PDB file of C-alpha atoms in Angstrom:
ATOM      1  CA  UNK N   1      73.392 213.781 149.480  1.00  0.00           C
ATOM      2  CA  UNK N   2      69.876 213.484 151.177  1.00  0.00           C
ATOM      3  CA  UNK N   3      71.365 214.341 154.458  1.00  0.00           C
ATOM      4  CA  UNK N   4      72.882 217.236 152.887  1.00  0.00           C
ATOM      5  CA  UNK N   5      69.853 218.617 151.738  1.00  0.00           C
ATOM      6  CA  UNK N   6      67.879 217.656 154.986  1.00  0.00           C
ATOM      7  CA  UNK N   7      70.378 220.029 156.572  1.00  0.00           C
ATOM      8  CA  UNK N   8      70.135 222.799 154.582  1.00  0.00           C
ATOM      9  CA  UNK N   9      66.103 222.861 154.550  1.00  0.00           C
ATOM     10  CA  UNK N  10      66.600 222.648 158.483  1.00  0.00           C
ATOM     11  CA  UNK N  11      68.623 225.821 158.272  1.00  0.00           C
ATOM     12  CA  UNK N  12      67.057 227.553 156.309  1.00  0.00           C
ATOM     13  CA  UNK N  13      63.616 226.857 158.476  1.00  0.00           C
ATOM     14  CA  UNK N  14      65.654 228.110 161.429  1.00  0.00           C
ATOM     15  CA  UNK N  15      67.127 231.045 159.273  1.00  0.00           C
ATOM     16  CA  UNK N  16      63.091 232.435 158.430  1.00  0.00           C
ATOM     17  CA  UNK N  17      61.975 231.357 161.887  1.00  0.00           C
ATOM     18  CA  UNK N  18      64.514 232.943 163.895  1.00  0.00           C
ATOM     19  CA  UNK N  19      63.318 236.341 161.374  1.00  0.00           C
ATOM     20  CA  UNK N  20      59.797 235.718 162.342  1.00  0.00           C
ATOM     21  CA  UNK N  21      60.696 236.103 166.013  1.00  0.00           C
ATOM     22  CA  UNK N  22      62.618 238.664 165.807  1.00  0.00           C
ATOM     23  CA  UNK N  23      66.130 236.876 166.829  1.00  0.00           C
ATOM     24  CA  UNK N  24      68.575 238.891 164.946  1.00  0.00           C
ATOM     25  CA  UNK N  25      71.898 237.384 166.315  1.00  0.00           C
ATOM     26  CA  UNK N  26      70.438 233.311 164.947  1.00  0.00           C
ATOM     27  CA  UNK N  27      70.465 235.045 161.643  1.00  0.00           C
ATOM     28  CA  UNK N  28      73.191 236.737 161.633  1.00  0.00           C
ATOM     29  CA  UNK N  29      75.001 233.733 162.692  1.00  0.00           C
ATOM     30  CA  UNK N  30      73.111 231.634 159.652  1.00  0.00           C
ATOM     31  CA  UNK N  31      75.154 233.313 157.385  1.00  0.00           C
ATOM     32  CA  UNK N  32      79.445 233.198 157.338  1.00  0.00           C
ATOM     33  CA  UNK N  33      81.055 236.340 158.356  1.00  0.00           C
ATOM     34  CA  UNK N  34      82.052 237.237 154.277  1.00  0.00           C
ATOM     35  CA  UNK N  35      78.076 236.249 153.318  1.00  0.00           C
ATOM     36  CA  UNK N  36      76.883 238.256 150.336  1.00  0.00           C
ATOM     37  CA  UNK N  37      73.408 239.358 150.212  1.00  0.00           C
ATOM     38  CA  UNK N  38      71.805 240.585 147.457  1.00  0.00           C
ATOM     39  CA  UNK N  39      68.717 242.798 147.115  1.00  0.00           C
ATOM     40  CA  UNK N  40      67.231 242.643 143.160  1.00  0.00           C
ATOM     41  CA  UNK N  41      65.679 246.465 143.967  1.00  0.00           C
ATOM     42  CA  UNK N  42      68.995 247.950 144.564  1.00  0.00           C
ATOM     43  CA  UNK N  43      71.796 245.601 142.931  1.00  0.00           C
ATOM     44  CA  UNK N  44      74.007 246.367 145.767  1.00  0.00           C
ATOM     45  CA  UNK N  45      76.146 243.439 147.759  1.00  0.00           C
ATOM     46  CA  UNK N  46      75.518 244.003 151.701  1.00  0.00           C
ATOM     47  CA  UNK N  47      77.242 242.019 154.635  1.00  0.00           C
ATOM     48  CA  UNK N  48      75.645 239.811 157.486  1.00  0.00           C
ATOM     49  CA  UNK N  49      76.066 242.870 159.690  1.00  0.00           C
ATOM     50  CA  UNK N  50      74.076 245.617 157.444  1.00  0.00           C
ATOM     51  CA  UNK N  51      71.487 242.934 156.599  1.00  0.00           C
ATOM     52  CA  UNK N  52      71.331 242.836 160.930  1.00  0.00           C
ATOM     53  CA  UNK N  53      70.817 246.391 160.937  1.00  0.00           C
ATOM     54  CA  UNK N  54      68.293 246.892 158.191  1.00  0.00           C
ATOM     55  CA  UNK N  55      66.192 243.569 159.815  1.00  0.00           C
ATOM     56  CA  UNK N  56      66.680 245.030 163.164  1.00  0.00           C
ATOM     57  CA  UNK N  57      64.195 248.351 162.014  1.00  0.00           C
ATOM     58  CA  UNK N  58      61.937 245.619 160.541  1.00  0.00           C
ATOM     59  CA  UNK N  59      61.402 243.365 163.088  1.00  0.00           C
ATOM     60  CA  UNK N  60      60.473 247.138 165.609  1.00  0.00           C
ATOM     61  CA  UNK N  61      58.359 248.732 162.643  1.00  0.00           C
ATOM     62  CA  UNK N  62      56.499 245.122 161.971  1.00  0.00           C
ATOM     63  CA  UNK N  63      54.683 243.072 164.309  1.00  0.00           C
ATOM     64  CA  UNK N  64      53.046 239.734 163.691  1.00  0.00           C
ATOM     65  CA  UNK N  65      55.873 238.864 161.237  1.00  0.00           C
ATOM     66  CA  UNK N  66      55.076 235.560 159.351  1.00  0.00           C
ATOM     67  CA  UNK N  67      56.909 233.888 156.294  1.00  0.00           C
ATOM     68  CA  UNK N  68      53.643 232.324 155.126  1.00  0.00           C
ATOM     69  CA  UNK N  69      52.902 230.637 152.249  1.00  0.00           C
ATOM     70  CA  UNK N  70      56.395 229.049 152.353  1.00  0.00           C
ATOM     71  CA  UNK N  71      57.838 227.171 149.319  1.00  0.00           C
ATOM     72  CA  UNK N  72      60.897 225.616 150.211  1.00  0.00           C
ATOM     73  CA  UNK N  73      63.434 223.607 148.056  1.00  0.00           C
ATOM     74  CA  UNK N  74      66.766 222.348 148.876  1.00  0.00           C
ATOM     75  CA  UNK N  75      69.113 222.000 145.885  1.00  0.00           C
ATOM     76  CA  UNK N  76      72.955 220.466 145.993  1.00  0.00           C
ATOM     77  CA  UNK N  77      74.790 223.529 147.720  1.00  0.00           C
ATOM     78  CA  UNK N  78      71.868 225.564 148.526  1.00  0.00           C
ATOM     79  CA  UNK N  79      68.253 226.390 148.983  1.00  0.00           C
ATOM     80  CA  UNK N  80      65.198 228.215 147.129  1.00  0.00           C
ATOM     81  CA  UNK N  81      62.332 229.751 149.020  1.00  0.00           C
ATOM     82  CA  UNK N  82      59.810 231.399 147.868  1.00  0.00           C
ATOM     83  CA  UNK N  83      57.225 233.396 150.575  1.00  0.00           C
ATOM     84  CA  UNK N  84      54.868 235.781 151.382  1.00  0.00           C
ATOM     85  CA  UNK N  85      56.412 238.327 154.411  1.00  0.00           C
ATOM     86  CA  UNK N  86      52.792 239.367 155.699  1.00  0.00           C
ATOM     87  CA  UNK N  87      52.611 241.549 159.117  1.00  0.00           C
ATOM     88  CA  UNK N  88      51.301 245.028 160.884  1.00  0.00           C
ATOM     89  CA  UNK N  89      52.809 248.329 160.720  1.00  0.00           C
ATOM     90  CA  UNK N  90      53.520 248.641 164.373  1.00  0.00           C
ATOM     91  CA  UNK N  91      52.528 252.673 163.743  1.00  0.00           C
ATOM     92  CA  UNK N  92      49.423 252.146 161.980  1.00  0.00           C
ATOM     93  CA  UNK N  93      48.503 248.770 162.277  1.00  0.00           C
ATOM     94  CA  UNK N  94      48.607 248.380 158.445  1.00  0.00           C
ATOM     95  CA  UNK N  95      48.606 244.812 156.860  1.00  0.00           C
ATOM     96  CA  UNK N  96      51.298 244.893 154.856  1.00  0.00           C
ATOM     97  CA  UNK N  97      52.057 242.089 152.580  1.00  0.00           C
ATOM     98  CA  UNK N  98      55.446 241.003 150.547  1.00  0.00           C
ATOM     99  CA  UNK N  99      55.731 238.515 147.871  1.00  0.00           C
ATOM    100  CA  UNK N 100      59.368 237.260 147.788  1.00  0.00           C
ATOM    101  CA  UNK N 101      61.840 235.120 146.400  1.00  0.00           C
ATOM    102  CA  UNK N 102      65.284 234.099 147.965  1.00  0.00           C
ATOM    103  CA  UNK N 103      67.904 231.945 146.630  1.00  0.00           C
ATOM    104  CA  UNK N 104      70.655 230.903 148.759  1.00  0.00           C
ATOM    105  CA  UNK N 105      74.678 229.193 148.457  1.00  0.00           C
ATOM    106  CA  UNK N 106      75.173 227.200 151.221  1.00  0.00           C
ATOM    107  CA  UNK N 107      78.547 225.639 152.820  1.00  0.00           C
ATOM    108  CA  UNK N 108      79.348 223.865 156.356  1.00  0.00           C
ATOM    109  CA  UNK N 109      76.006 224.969 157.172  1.00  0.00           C
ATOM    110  CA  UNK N 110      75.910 228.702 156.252  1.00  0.00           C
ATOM    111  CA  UNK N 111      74.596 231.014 154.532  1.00  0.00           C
ATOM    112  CA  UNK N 112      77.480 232.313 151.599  1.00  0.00           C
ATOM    113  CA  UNK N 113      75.558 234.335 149.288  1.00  0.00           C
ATOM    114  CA  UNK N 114      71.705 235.095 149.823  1.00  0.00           C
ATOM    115  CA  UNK N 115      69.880 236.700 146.347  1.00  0.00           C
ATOM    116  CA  UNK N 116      66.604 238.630 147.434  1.00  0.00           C
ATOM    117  CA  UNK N 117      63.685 239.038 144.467  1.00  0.00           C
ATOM    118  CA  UNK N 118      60.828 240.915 145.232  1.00  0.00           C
ATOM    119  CA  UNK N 119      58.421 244.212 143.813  1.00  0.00           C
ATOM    120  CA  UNK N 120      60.259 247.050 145.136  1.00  0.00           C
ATOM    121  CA  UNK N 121      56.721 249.041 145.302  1.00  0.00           C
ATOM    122  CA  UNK N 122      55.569 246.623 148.068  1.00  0.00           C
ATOM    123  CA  UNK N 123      58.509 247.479 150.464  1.00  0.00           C
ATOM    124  CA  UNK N 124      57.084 250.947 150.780  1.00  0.00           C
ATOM    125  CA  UNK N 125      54.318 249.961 152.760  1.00  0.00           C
ATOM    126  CA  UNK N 126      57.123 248.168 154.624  1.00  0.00           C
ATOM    127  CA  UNK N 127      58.374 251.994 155.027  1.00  0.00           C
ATOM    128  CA  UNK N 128      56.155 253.654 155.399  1.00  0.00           C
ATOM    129  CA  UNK N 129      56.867 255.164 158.686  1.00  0.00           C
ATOM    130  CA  UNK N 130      60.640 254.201 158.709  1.00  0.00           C
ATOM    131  CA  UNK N 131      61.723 257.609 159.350  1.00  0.00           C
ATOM    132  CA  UNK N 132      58.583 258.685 161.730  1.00  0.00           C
TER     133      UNK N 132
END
């Protein structure tokens, strides 16, 4: 059981690491191809490949990405993190700053479902010059 869990909190490091750096494809590939992810300000179900797309204007609009403050549990079949997505608005250099909680199913070493929380307001300054 120990080993499971050992292997799920070294995914899910690599999963918010490969994020940091901006390595789309390791993320997309921490999750199985019929992955659910789940964002609390919308209540919509996206796939791996949307989730790509969407991270994919992040990681250009938002340098010095960093998962800090990182609160990381492993439970049997999953994971709990809980963060703080801090970086610069590449267009302003605004700190922007993002308060989160993600829960995760796990199986064979991928991501099944992933279940986003976080204060929809903040994501604006995320946003903010999306469509600039």
């Amino acid at each position: 059981m120990m080993a499971e869990q050992d292997d799920i909190l070294a995914m899910a490091k690599r999963f918010f690491d490969a994020i940091e750096q901006g390595d789309i494809e390791t993320m997309q590939n921490s999750f199985t191809p019929d992955a659910e992810i789940w964002h609390n300000t919308d209540e919509l179900i996206v796939t791996p490949a949307q989730t790509a797309q969407a991270l994919t204007g992040m990681v250009a609009r938002i340098k010095d990405r960093e998962y800090a403050e990182r609160r990381l549990t492993a439970f049997p079949g999953g994971f709990v993190q809980q963060h703080v997505l801090t970086g610069r608005r590449v267009h302003d250099d605004g700190e922007v700053r993002l308060p989160c909680a993600i829960v995760c199913k796990v199986e064979n070493g991928r991501i099944t479902r992933l279940d986003e929380y976080f204060d929809s307001a903040r994501v604006a300054e995320f946003r903010k010059f999306a469509n600039a």
